[in-house]
CSV table of C-alpha atoms and ligand atoms in Angstrom, one decimal:
chain,number,residue,atom,x,y,z
J,1,MET,CA,-0.1,0.0,0.1
J,2,HIS,CA,1.2,3.2,-0.8
J,3,TYR,CA,1.2,6.7,1.5
J,4,LEU,CA,1.8,10.3,1.0
J,5,SER,CA,4.5,12.1,2.7
J,6,ILE,CA,4.3,15.9,2.7
J,7,ASN,CA,6.5,18.6,4.0
J,8,GLY,CA,4.6,21.7,5.3
J,9,GLU,CA,5.0,25.3,5.7
J,10,GLN,CA,5.5,25.8,1.7
J,11,THR,CA,4.2,28.5,-0.4
J,12,LEU,CA,2.5,27.4,-3.8
J,13,ASN,CA,2.7,29.0,-7.4
J,14,GLY,CA,1.9,28.3,-10.8
J,15,SER,CA,-1.0,26.5,-12.5
J,16,VAL,CA,-2.8,23.2,-12.5
J,17,GLU,CA,-4.9,21.5,-15.4
J,18,ILE,CA,-8.3,20.4,-13.8
J,19,SER,CA,-9.4,16.9,-15.1
J,20,GLY,CA,-12.7,16.0,-16.4
J,21,ALA,CA,-15.4,15.5,-13.6
J,22,LYS,CA,-15.6,12.0,-12.1
J,23,ASN,CA,-19.1,12.5,-11.4
J,24,SER,CA,-19.9,13.3,-14.6
J,25,ALA,CA,-17.9,10.7,-16.5
J,26,LEU,CA,-19.8,7.9,-14.4
J,27,PRO,CA,-23.2,8.7,-15.3
J,28,LEU,CA,-22.2,9.4,-18.9
J,29,LEU,CA,-20.4,5.6,-19.2
J,30,ALA,CA,-23.5,4.3,-17.5
J,31,ALA,CA,-25.4,6.1,-20.2
J,32,THR,CA,-23.5,4.3,-23.0
J,33,LEU,CA,-25.9,1.3,-22.1
J,34,LEU,CA,-28.6,3.0,-24.0
J,35,SER,CA,-26.4,3.6,-27.1
J,36,LYS,CA,-26.8,1.7,-30.5
J,37,ASN,CA,-23.5,3.1,-31.6
J,38,GLU,CA,-19.9,3.2,-30.4
J,39,VAL,CA,-19.5,6.4,-28.2
J,40,THR,CA,-16.0,8.2,-27.8
J,41,ILE,CA,-15.9,9.9,-24.4
J,42,SER,CA,-13.0,12.6,-24.1
J,43,ASN,CA,-11.6,14.4,-21.1
J,44,LEU,CA,-12.4,11.5,-19.0
J,45,PRO,CA,-10.6,11.6,-15.7
J,46,ASN,CA,-7.9,8.9,-15.3
J,47,VAL,CA,-9.0,7.8,-11.8
J,48,ALA,CA,-9.9,4.6,-10.0
J,49,ASP,CA,-13.8,5.0,-9.9
J,50,VAL,CA,-13.7,5.3,-13.8
J,51,LYS,CA,-11.7,2.1,-14.3
J,52,THR,CA,-13.9,0.4,-11.9
J,53,LEU,CA,-17.0,1.2,-14.0
J,54,LEU,CA,-15.5,0.4,-17.0
J,55,LYS,CA,-14.9,-3.1,-15.6
J,56,LEU,CA,-18.4,-3.4,-14.7
J,57,LEU,CA,-19.6,-2.5,-18.1
J,58,GLN,CA,-17.0,-5.0,-19.5
J,59,ASN,CA,-18.5,-7.7,-17.2
J,60,LEU,CA,-21.9,-7.0,-18.8
J,61,GLY,CA,-20.6,-7.5,-22.1
J,62,ALA,CA,-19.3,-4.0,-23.4
J,63,SER,CA,-16.0,-3.7,-25.3
J,64,PHE,CA,-14.1,-0.5,-25.3
J,65,ILE,CA,-10.6,0.9,-26.0
J,66,HIS,CA,-9.5,3.0,-22.9
J,67,LYS,CA,-6.4,5.4,-23.2
J,68,LYS,CA,-5.6,7.7,-20.5
J,69,ASN,CA,-8.0,10.4,-20.8
J,70,GLU,CA,-10.3,8.7,-23.7
J,71,VAL,CA,-12.5,5.7,-24.2
J,72,LYS,CA,-14.2,4.5,-27.1
J,73,ILE,CA,-16.9,2.2,-25.8
J,74,ASP,CA,-19.4,-0.3,-27.4
J,75,THR,CA,-22.3,-1.8,-25.6
J,76,LYS,CA,-24.0,-3.6,-28.5
J,77,ASN,CA,-23.1,-6.7,-27.3
J,78,VAL,CA,-24.1,-6.5,-23.4
J,79,GLN,CA,-26.0,-9.6,-22.6
J,80,SER,CA,-25.7,-9.7,-18.9
J,81,THR,CA,-27.7,-7.7,-16.8
J,82,CYS,CA,-26.3,-8.4,-13.6
J,83,ALA,CA,-24.0,-5.8,-11.4
J,84,ASN,CA,-22.4,-7.9,-8.9
J,85,TYR,CA,-21.3,-7.1,-5.5
J,86,ASP,CA,-17.7,-7.6,-6.0
J,87,ILE,CA,-17.7,-4.5,-8.1
J,88,VAL,CA,-20.7,-2.4,-6.4
J,89,ARG,CA,-18.9,-2.6,-3.1
J,90,LYS,CA,-16.0,-0.9,-4.7
J,91,MET,CA,-18.0,1.9,-5.8
J,92,ARG,CA,-21.6,2.8,-4.7
J,93,ALA,CA,-22.0,4.8,-8.0
J,94,SER,CA,-22.4,1.4,-9.8
J,95,ILE,CA,-26.0,1.9,-8.9
J,96,LEU,CA,-26.1,4.0,-12.2
J,97,THR,CA,-26.3,0.9,-14.3
J,98,LEU,CA,-29.9,0.2,-12.6
J,99,GLY,CA,-31.9,2.5,-14.7
J,100,PRO,CA,-30.2,1.9,-18.0
J,101,LEU,CA,-30.1,-1.8,-18.0
J,102,LEU,CA,-33.7,-2.1,-16.7
J,103,THR,CA,-35.1,0.6,-19.3
J,104,ARG,CA,-33.0,-1.3,-22.1
J,105,PHE,CA,-33.5,-5.0,-20.9
J,106,GLY,CA,-36.7,-5.2,-18.8
J,107,ARG,CA,-35.0,-6.8,-16.1
J,108,CYS,CA,-31.7,-6.6,-14.2
J,109,GLU,CA,-30.0,-7.4,-10.9
J,110,VAL,CA,-27.6,-5.0,-9.2
J,111,SER,CA,-26.2,-5.3,-6.0
J,112,LEU,CA,-27.2,-3.1,-3.1
J,113,PRO,CA,-24.4,-0.5,-2.4
J,114,GLY,CA,-25.0,-0.6,1.3
J,115,GLY,CA,-23.7,2.0,3.7
J,116,CYS,CA,-20.3,3.9,3.3
J,117,ALA,CA,-18.1,5.9,5.7
J,118,ILE,CA,-20.0,9.3,5.1
J,119,GLY,CA,-23.5,7.6,6.1
J,120,GLN,CA,-26.1,5.4,5.4
J,121,ARG,CA,-27.0,6.5,1.7
J,122,PRO,CA,-30.4,4.9,1.0
J,123,ILE,CA,-31.4,4.1,-2.6
J,124,ASP,CA,-35.0,4.2,-1.7
J,125,LEU,CA,-35.8,7.1,-3.8
J,126,HIS,CA,-34.3,5.5,-7.1
J,127,LEU,CA,-36.4,2.3,-6.3
J,128,LYS,CA,-39.5,4.2,-5.7
J,129,ALA,CA,-39.3,6.0,-8.9
J,130,LEU,CA,-38.8,3.0,-11.0
J,131,GLU,CA,-41.8,1.2,-9.3
J,132,GLN,CA,-43.9,4.2,-10.4
J,133,MET,CA,-42.7,3.5,-13.9
J,134,GLY,CA,-44.0,0.1,-13.6
J,135,ALA,CA,-40.9,-2.1,-12.3
J,136,LYS,CA,-41.3,-4.5,-9.9
J,137,ILE,CA,-38.6,-4.2,-7.5
J,138,GLU,CA,-37.5,-7.3,-5.2
J,139,LEU,CA,-34.5,-7.2,-2.7
J,140,LYS,CA,-33.2,-10.8,-2.8
J,141,HIS,CA,-29.7,-11.8,-1.4
J,142,GLY,CA,-28.4,-8.1,-1.3
J,143,TYR,CA,-29.4,-7.7,-4.6
J,144,VAL,CA,-32.0,-5.3,-6.2
J,145,VAL,CA,-33.9,-7.6,-8.6
J,146,ALA,CA,-35.9,-5.3,-10.9
J,147,THR,CA,-38.3,-6.5,-13.7
J,148,ALA,CA,-40.7,-4.6,-16.2
J,149,LYS,CA,-41.2,-7.3,-18.9
J,150,ASP,CA,-43.0,-4.8,-21.3
J,151,GLY,CA,-40.5,-1.8,-20.5
J,152,LEU,CA,-40.9,1.0,-18.2
J,153,LYS,CA,-43.5,3.7,-18.9
J,154,GLY,CA,-43.8,7.4,-18.4
J,155,CYS,CA,-45.4,8.9,-15.3
J,156,THR,CA,-45.2,11.7,-12.8
J,157,VAL,CA,-42.3,11.3,-10.3
J,158,ILE,CA,-41.6,13.8,-7.5
J,159,PHE,CA,-38.5,13.1,-5.6
J,160,ASP,CA,-38.9,13.7,-2.0
J,161,LYS,CA,-35.3,14.7,-1.5
J,162,VAL,CA,-32.8,16.1,-4.1
J,163,THR,CA,-30.9,13.3,-5.2
J,164,VAL,CA,-27.8,13.3,-7.8
J,165,THR,CA,-27.5,9.6,-8.8
J,166,GLY,CA,-31.1,9.2,-8.1
J,167,SER,CA,-32.0,11.9,-10.6
J,168,GLU,CA,-29.7,10.4,-13.1
J,169,ASN,CA,-30.8,6.9,-12.7
J,170,ILE,CA,-34.4,7.9,-13.5
J,171,ILE,CA,-33.5,10.3,-16.4
J,172,MET,CA,-31.7,7.3,-18.2
J,173,ALA,CA,-34.5,5.0,-17.3
J,174,ALA,CA,-37.2,7.5,-18.9
J,175,SER,CA,-35.0,8.1,-21.9
J,176,LEU,CA,-35.9,4.6,-23.2
J,177,ALA,CA,-39.3,4.5,-21.4
J,178,ARG,CA,-42.7,4.5,-23.3
J,179,GLY,CA,-44.6,7.7,-23.3
J,180,VAL,CA,-43.7,11.1,-21.2
J,181,THR,CA,-42.2,11.2,-17.8
J,182,LYS,CA,-42.5,14.2,-15.9
J,183,LEU,CA,-39.9,14.5,-13.0
J,184,LEU,CA,-40.3,17.3,-10.4
J,185,ASN,CA,-37.6,18.3,-8.0
J,186,VAL,CA,-34.7,16.8,-9.9
J,187,ALA,CA,-31.1,17.6,-8.9
J,188,LYS,CA,-29.4,20.5,-10.8
J,189,GLU,CA,-25.8,19.8,-10.4
J,190,PRO,CA,-23.9,20.6,-13.6
J,191,GLU,CA,-23.0,16.8,-14.0
J,192,VAL,CA,-26.9,16.1,-14.3
J,193,VAL,CA,-27.2,18.8,-16.7
J,194,GLN,CA,-24.4,17.5,-18.9
J,195,LEU,CA,-26.2,14.0,-19.0
J,196,CYS,CA,-29.6,15.6,-20.1
J,197,GLU,CA,-27.7,17.3,-22.7
J,198,VAL,CA,-25.8,14.3,-23.8
J,199,LEU,CA,-29.2,12.3,-23.9
J,200,SER,CA,-31.0,15.0,-25.8
J,201,LYS,CA,-28.2,15.1,-28.6
J,202,ALA,CA,-28.7,11.4,-28.5
J,203,GLY,CA,-32.5,12.1,-29.6
J,204,VAL,CA,-34.5,12.4,-26.5
J,205,LYS,CA,-36.8,14.9,-25.9
J,206,ILE,CA,-35.9,16.4,-22.8
J,207,GLU,CA,-37.8,19.9,-21.8
J,208,GLY,CA,-36.7,21.9,-18.7
J,209,ILE,CA,-32.8,21.0,-18.8
J,210,GLY,CA,-30.8,22.9,-15.7
J,211,THR,CA,-34.2,23.3,-13.9
J,212,SER,CA,-35.8,21.2,-11.2
J,213,ASN,CA,-38.6,19.9,-13.3
J,214,LEU,CA,-37.9,17.8,-16.5
J,215,ILE,CA,-40.3,16.4,-18.9
J,216,ILE,CA,-38.9,13.5,-20.8
J,217,THR,CA,-40.6,11.6,-23.9
J,218,GLY,CA,-39.0,8.2,-24.2
J,219,SER,CA,-38.1,6.2,-27.1
J,220,SER,CA,-40.0,2.9,-26.2
J,221,ARG,CA,-36.9,1.0,-25.8
J,222,GLU,CA,-35.4,2.0,-29.1
J,223,LEU,CA,-31.5,2.5,-28.6
J,224,LEU,CA,-30.0,6.1,-29.1
J,225,SER,CA,-27.5,7.5,-31.2
J,226,PHE,CA,-24.9,9.0,-29.3
J,227,GLU,CA,-22.6,11.8,-30.5
J,228,ASP,CA,-19.0,12.0,-29.2
J,229,ILE,CA,-18.8,13.4,-25.5
J,230,GLU,CA,-16.5,15.8,-23.7
J,231,VAL,CA,-16.5,15.4,-20.1
J,232,ILE,CA,-17.2,18.9,-18.1
J,233,PRO,CA,-14.4,19.9,-15.8
J,234,ASP,CA,-14.2,18.7,-12.3
J,235,ARG,CA,-15.7,21.5,-10.2
J,236,ILE,CA,-14.8,19.7,-6.8
J,237,GLU,CA,-11.1,19.0,-8.1
J,238,ALA,CA,-10.9,22.8,-9.0
J,239,GLY,CA,-12.1,23.6,-5.8
J,240,THR,CA,-9.7,21.7,-4.0
J,241,TYR,CA,-7.1,23.2,-5.6
J,242,LEU,CA,-8.1,26.7,-5.1
J,243,CYS,CA,-8.4,25.6,-1.4
J,244,ALA,CA,-4.8,24.7,-1.5
J,245,GLY,CA,-3.8,28.1,-2.9
J,246,ALA,CA,-6.1,29.7,0.0
J,247,ILE,CA,-4.7,27.4,2.9
J,248,THR,CA,-1.1,28.3,1.9
J,249,ASN,CA,-2.3,31.9,1.0
J,250,SER,CA,-0.3,31.6,-2.5
J,251,GLN,CA,-1.2,32.8,-5.8
J,252,ILE,CA,-2.1,29.9,-8.3
J,253,THR,CA,-4.1,29.3,-11.2
J,254,VAL,CA,-6.6,26.4,-11.9
J,255,LYS,CA,-7.1,25.7,-15.9
J,256,ASN,CA,-9.7,24.1,-17.8
J,257,VAL,CA,-12.3,24.9,-15.6
J,258,PHE,CA,-16.0,26.4,-15.8
J,259,PRO,CA,-16.0,29.3,-13.4
J,260,LYS,CA,-19.7,29.3,-13.4
J,261,HIS,CA,-19.8,26.1,-11.7
J,262,LEU,CA,-17.9,27.5,-8.9
J,263,GLU,CA,-19.9,30.5,-8.1
J,264,ALA,CA,-20.6,29.3,-4.5
J,265,VAL,CA,-17.1,28.4,-3.7
J,266,ILE,CA,-15.7,31.7,-5.1
J,267,LEU,CA,-18.4,33.7,-3.1
J,268,LYS,CA,-17.2,31.9,0.1
J,269,LEU,CA,-13.6,32.4,-0.4
J,270,THR,CA,-14.1,36.1,-1.4
J,271,GLN,CA,-15.9,36.5,1.8
J,272,MET,CA,-12.7,34.7,3.6
J,273,GLY,CA,-10.4,37.8,2.1
J,274,PHE,CA,-9.3,36.1,-1.3
J,275,SER,CA,-9.7,37.9,-4.6
J,276,PHE,CA,-9.8,36.4,-8.1
J,277,LYS,CA,-9.3,36.7,-11.7
J,278,GLU,CA,-11.5,34.7,-13.8
J,279,LYS,CA,-11.5,34.3,-17.6
J,280,LYS,CA,-13.8,31.7,-19.6
J,281,ASP,CA,-11.8,28.8,-18.5
J,282,TYR,CA,-9.2,29.6,-15.9
J,283,ILE,CA,-9.4,30.9,-12.6
J,284,THR,CA,-6.7,32.6,-10.6
J,285,ILE,CA,-6.5,33.0,-6.8
J,286,PHE,CA,-4.8,35.9,-5.0
J,287,PRO,CA,-3.6,35.6,-1.3
J,288,ALA,CA,-5.7,37.6,1.5
J,289,SER,CA,-4.3,40.1,3.6
J,290,LYS,CA,-6.0,38.6,6.5
J,291,ILE,CA,-8.0,35.2,6.2
J,292,LYS,CA,-11.5,35.9,7.8
J,293,SER,CA,-13.7,33.2,9.5
J,294,VAL,CA,-16.8,32.2,7.5
J,295,ASP,CA,-20.2,30.1,8.1
J,296,ILE,CA,-20.7,27.4,5.6
J,297,GLU,CA,-24.0,25.4,5.3
J,298,THR,CA,-23.8,22.5,2.6
J,299,THR,CA,-26.5,22.3,0.1
J,300,GLU,CA,-27.7,21.1,-3.2
J,301,TYR,CA,-26.4,22.8,-6.3
J,302,PRO,CA,-26.1,25.8,-6.9
J,303,GLY,CA,-25.5,26.0,-3.1
J,304,PHE,CA,-22.2,25.2,-1.3
J,305,PRO,CA,-21.1,21.5,-2.3
J,306,THR,CA,-20.8,19.0,0.6
J,307,ASP,CA,-18.0,17.4,-1.5
J,308,LEU,CA,-15.7,20.6,-0.6
J,309,GLN,CA,-17.0,20.7,3.0
J,310,ALA,CA,-13.5,18.9,4.3
J,311,GLN,CA,-11.5,20.9,2.4
J,312,PHE,CA,-13.1,24.2,3.7
J,313,MET,CA,-12.7,22.8,7.1
J,314,ALA,CA,-9.0,22.6,6.7
J,315,LEU,CA,-8.6,26.0,5.3
J,316,CYS,CA,-11.0,27.4,8.5
J,317,THR,CA,-7.9,26.4,10.7
J,318,GLN,CA,-5.9,29.1,9.2
J,319,ALA,CA,-8.6,32.0,9.4
J,320,ASN,CA,-8.9,34.9,12.1
J,321,GLY,CA,-11.6,33.4,14.4
J,322,ALA,CA,-13.9,30.7,14.7
J,323,SER,CA,-15.8,29.2,11.7
J,324,ILE,CA,-19.2,27.3,11.6
J,325,ILE,CA,-19.5,24.4,9.2
J,326,ASN,CA,-23.2,22.9,9.1
J,327,GLU,CA,-23.4,19.5,7.1
J,328,ARG,CA,-26.9,19.1,5.6
J,329,LEU,CA,-26.6,16.2,3.3
J,330,PHE,CA,-24.8,13.5,4.8
J,331,GLU,CA,-25.2,12.5,8.4
J,332,ASN,CA,-21.6,11.4,9.1
J,333,ARG,CA,-19.6,13.4,6.9
J,334,PHE,CA,-17.2,14.7,9.6
J,335,MET,CA,-14.5,11.5,9.4
J,336,HIS,CA,-11.9,13.7,8.7
J,337,VAL,CA,-12.4,16.0,12.2
J,338,SER,CA,-10.7,13.6,14.5
J,339,GLU,CA,-7.8,13.3,11.9
J,340,LEU,CA,-7.6,17.2,11.8
J,341,ASN,CA,-7.6,17.4,15.4
J,342,ARG,CA,-4.7,15.1,15.7
J,343,MET,CA,-2.8,17.6,13.7
J,344,GLY,CA,-3.5,20.2,16.0
J,345,ALA,CA,-6.7,21.6,14.8
J,346,ASN,CA,-9.5,22.2,17.1
J,347,VAL,CA,-12.9,21.4,16.0
J,348,ARG,CA,-15.7,20.8,18.1
J,349,LEU,CA,-18.8,18.6,16.9
J,350,LYS,CA,-22.2,19.1,17.7
J,351,GLY,CA,-24.8,16.9,15.6
J,352,HIS,CA,-24.5,18.4,12.1
J,353,SER,CA,-22.6,21.2,13.0
J,354,ALA,CA,-18.8,21.8,13.4
J,355,THR,CA,-17.0,24.9,15.1
J,356,VAL,CA,-13.5,25.3,13.7
J,357,GLU,CA,-11.1,27.4,15.7
J,358,GLY,CA,-8.9,29.4,13.7
J,359,ASN,CA,-5.2,30.9,14.0
J,360,THR,CA,-4.2,27.1,14.7
J,361,GLN,CA,-0.7,26.0,13.9
J,362,LEU,CA,-1.1,22.5,12.5
J,363,VAL,CA,1.6,20.1,13.1
J,364,GLY,CA,2.6,17.1,10.7
J,365,ALA,CA,1.3,13.6,12.0
J,366,ASP,CA,0.5,10.1,10.9
J,367,VAL,CA,-3.2,10.2,9.7
J,368,MET,CA,-5.6,8.1,7.9
J,369,ALA,CA,-7.7,8.8,5.2
J,370,THR,CA,-11.4,7.8,5.5
J,371,ASP,CA,-13.1,8.7,2.4
J,372,LEU,CA,-12.3,10.7,-0.8
J,373,ARG,CA,-12.9,14.0,0.1
J,374,ALA,CA,-11.9,13.9,3.5
J,375,SER,CA,-8.6,12.7,2.4
J,376,SER,CA,-8.1,15.6,0.3
J,377,ALA,CA,-8.8,17.9,3.4
J,378,LEU,CA,-5.7,16.0,5.1
J,379,ILE,CA,-3.5,17.1,2.3
J,380,LEU,CA,-4.3,20.6,2.6
J,381,ALA,CA,-3.9,20.6,6.3
J,382,ALA,CA,-0.3,19.2,5.6
J,383,LEU,CA,0.6,21.7,3.1
J,384,VAL,CA,0.6,24.3,6.1
J,385,ALA,CA,1.5,21.9,9.1
J,386,LYS,CA,5.0,22.1,10.6
J,387,GLY,CA,7.1,19.1,9.8
J,388,THR,CA,6.0,16.1,7.9
J,389,THR,CA,2.4,14.5,7.7
J,390,ARG,CA,2.0,11.0,6.4
J,391,ILE,CA,-1.3,9.9,4.9
J,392,HIS,CA,-2.3,6.5,4.8
J,393,ARG,CA,-4.9,4.7,3.0
J,394,ILE,CA,-4.5,6.9,0.1
J,395,TYR,CA,-6.7,4.6,-2.2
J,396,HIS,CA,-9.6,6.9,-1.4
J,397,LEU,CA,-7.8,9.6,-2.9
J,398,ASP,CA,-6.9,7.6,-6.1
J,399,ARG,CA,-10.8,7.0,-6.7
J,400,GLY,CA,-11.4,10.9,-7.5
J,401,TYR,CA,-8.1,12.8,-8.1
J,402,GLU,CA,-6.1,12.3,-11.3
J,403,ASN,CA,-2.3,12.5,-10.7
J,404,LEU,CA,-2.8,13.9,-7.3
J,405,GLU,CA,1.0,14.3,-6.6
J,406,GLY,CA,2.2,15.3,-9.8
J,407,LYS,CA,-0.1,18.1,-9.9
J,408,PHE,CA,0.6,19.1,-6.2
J,409,SER,CA,4.4,18.9,-6.9
J,410,SER,CA,4.0,21.1,-10.1
J,411,LEU,CA,2.4,23.8,-7.6
J,412,GLY,CA,5.6,23.7,-5.5
J,413,ALA,CA,4.4,21.2,-2.9
J,414,LYS,CA,6.8,18.8,-1.2
J,415,ILE,CA,4.7,15.6,-1.8
J,416,GLU,CA,5.6,12.2,-2.4
J,417,ARG,CA,4.0,8.7,-2.6
J,418,LEU,CA,6.1,6.0,-1.0
J,419,GLU,CA,5.5,2.1,-0.2
J,420,GLU,CA,4.4,1.5,3.5
P,501,UD1,C1,-23.7,12.3,-5.5
P,501,UD1,C2,-22.4,12.5,-5.8
P,501,UD1,C3,-21.5,12.6,-4.4
P,501,UD1,C4,-22.0,14.1,-3.7
P,501,UD1,C5,-23.8,13.9,-3.3
P,501,UD1,C6,-24.3,15.2,-3.0
P,501,UD1,C7,-21.8,11.1,-7.6
P,501,UD1,C8,-21.3,9.8,-8.0
P,501,UD1,N1,-21.9,11.2,-6.4
P,501,UD1,O1,-23.9,11.1,-4.8
P,501,UD1,O2,-20.2,12.8,-4.8
P,501,UD1,O3,-21.4,14.2,-2.4
P,501,UD1,O4,-24.2,13.5,-4.7
P,501,UD1,O5,-23.8,16.4,-3.8
P,501,UD1,O6,-22.5,12.0,-8.4
P,501,UD1,N2,-31.1,10.0,-0.4
P,501,UD1,C9,-32.1,9.3,0.2
P,501,UD1,N3,-32.5,8.3,-0.7
P,501,UD1,C10,-32.3,8.1,-1.8
P,501,UD1,C11,-31.0,8.9,-2.4
P,501,UD1,C12,-30.4,9.9,-1.8
P,501,UD1,O7,-32.4,9.4,1.3
P,501,UD1,O8,-32.8,7.2,-2.6
P,501,UD1,C13,-30.4,11.1,0.5
P,501,UD1,C14,-28.8,10.8,0.8
P,501,UD1,O9,-28.7,10.0,2.1
P,501,UD1,C15,-28.3,12.3,0.6
P,501,UD1,C16,-29.1,13.0,0.0
P,501,UD1,O10,-30.4,12.4,-0.1
P,501,UD1,O11,-28.6,12.4,2.3
P,501,UD1,C17,-28.2,13.4,-1.3
P,501,UD1,O12,-27.9,12.3,-1.8
P,501,UD1,P1,-27.5,11.8,-3.1
P,501,UD1,O13,-27.5,13.3,-3.9
P,501,UD1,O14,-28.2,10.9,-3.7
P,501,UD1,O15,-26.0,11.5,-3.3
P,501,UD1,P2,-25.4,10.6,-4.3
P,501,UD1,O16,-26.2,10.7,-5.7
P,501,UD1,O17,-25.1,9.1,-4.0
């Protein structure tokens, strides 16, 4: 196993290229199950989660040529409809094959993902919506066994909560359903919007793209004609590097980004005293004369993303004064707190709320990565800590950050990947 060794108290400078969004690449790969032709997906992030989903699609019968940041994938010969436990347990997002498999084949068996480090993460809303569309859903031996012999049929679905992968699953299901599906309270994340745009170009009539209400006219199980796809930039990776600039109070530039997708993040960093230069596809962050404390509430897009909560917590340890962070989406997404506290942070938890004391001198320590985003908070903390930090279990980071140590090194960080 590998770990990261980071020497802190460095100033960063320079620029970093942001990769394609993992959370867009995954539903787009799942959506290729709806295509009648080979699909080329470029700007594909070279991360473990993408490889896991490709493996799952291959197990189902898909063939592909995968080069670092591009895949040509053909799902014509898919015959198996079983997403097995061995792969699903590695990556919850495998559940994204449920909607496409069921709508194309009229049956499928997908392993239940189970809980994860950041909470229970049920999929009840995915299942309820598919039942409304005419599916029979049974839970057998840890699998969702779904059948809809004559295919799914359009109906009206109201999501009780805004769910990203839930929306994506049902959007894909509706694309091949019979008749019109109305979806209310759909997630508006840029990744959901890209999926809609791709399906729309592939011939599905989708009204309301980018809003929380969609009207989708399905193709009655006729496969779609996909065009080539370029994955949108990863706003969470970009936000993580902006936080790296902020915590070290350095000037850095993130390239290949859509600044519009980072509005809530830029706004928070501006409140903290940082300034920015934005152009069409890059953002430069400039140091603050004094880093101010801030209050953060995670929420659905376009609000502040839960996937950047941990990184901002690390940053708040360097603010002048106490910050309050409320985590509204996941009940257990504070696993990084105890590790940050081991590095000298003073974070107190009460329910869904964390109080982060500022003006803290962090110190290097051995720490454990617990989930993908929690781990990146530890890297940020290590950048300003006195001495050396060793971050273990970094396979969590490899799930979602491409060439992490290469990118941080190019910004001047003293970071190495070493063997345990
Ligand atoms: C996606 C993202 C993840 C991000 C999260 C919230 C991907 C692959 N992952 O995860 O990085 O942190 O959105 O922005 O895109 N819920 C239910 N029942 C359901 C579904 C969800 O109660 O059937 C709840 C969840 O427990 C959570 C909230 O709804 O409290 C939002 O979860 P959801 O948007 O579904 O997260 P994911 O799609 O799993």
